[in-house]
CSV table of C-alpha atoms in Angstrom, one decimal:
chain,number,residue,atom,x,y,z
A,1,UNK,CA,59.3,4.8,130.1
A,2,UNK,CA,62.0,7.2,128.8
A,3,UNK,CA,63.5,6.5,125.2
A,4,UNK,CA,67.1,5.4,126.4
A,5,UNK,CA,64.7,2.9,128.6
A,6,UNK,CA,63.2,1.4,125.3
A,7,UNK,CA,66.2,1.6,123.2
A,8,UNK,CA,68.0,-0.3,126.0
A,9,UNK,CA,65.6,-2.7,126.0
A,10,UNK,CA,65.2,-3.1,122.4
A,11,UNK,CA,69.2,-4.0,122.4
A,12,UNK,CA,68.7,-6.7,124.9
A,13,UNK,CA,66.0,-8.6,122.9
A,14,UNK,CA,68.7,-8.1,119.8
A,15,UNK,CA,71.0,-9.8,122.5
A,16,UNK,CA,69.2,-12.6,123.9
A,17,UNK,CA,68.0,-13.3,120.1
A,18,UNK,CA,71.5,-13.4,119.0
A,19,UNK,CA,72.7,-16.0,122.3
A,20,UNK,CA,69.6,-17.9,121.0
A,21,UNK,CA,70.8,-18.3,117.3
A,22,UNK,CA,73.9,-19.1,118.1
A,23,UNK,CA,73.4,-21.6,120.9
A,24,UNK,CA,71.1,-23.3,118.7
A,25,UNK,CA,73.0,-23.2,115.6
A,26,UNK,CA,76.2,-24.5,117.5
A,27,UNK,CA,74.2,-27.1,118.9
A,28,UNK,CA,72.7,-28.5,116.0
A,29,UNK,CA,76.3,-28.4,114.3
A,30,UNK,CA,78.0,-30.1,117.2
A,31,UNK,CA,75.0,-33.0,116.8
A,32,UNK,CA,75.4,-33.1,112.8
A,33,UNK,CA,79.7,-34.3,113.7
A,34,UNK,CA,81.1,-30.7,113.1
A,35,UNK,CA,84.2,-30.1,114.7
A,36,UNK,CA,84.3,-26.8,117.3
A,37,UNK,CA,85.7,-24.7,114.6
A,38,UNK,CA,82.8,-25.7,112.4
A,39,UNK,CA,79.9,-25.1,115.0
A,40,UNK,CA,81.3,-21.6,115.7
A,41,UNK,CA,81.2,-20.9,112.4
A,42,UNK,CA,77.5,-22.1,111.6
A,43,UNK,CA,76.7,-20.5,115.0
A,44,UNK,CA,78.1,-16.7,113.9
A,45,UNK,CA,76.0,-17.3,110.7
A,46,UNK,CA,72.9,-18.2,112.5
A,47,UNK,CA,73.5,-14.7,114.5
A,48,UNK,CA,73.9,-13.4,110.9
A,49,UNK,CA,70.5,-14.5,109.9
A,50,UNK,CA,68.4,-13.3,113.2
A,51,UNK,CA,65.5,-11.0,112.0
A,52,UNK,CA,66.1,-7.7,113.1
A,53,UNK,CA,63.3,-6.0,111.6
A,54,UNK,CA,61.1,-8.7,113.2
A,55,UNK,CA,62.6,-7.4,116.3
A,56,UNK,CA,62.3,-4.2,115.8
A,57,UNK,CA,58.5,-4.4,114.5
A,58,UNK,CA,57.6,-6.3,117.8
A,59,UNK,CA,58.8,-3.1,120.0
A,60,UNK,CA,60.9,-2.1,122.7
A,61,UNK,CA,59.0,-3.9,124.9
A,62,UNK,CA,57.1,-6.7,123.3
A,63,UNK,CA,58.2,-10.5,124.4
């Protein structure tokens, strides 16, 4: 495995964590009565608060 390889993979966890957040924040908001302005708000800020360095500490590679 090459570095572009791990570096490309290392994006995509950033990625799928990001979808993640903000599916789940948006979800939750639309539950708590927000309106869809509201729940893309509170999703961008759960995107905002994803861990990077947890990422990043876990590897390229690791789940």
């Amino acid at each position: 495995m090459n570095d572009s390889e791990d570096r490309r993979a290392l994006a995509e966890r950033v990625r799928a964590a990001c979808i993640e957040a903000a599916l789940a924040g948006y979800e939750n908001a639309a539950v708590a009565g927000l309106c869809g302005e509201g729940a893309l708000e509170v999703a961008i800020s759960a995107m905002r608060q994803v861990d990077i360095d947890a990422i990043v500490a876990r590897g390229p590679r690791d789940g």
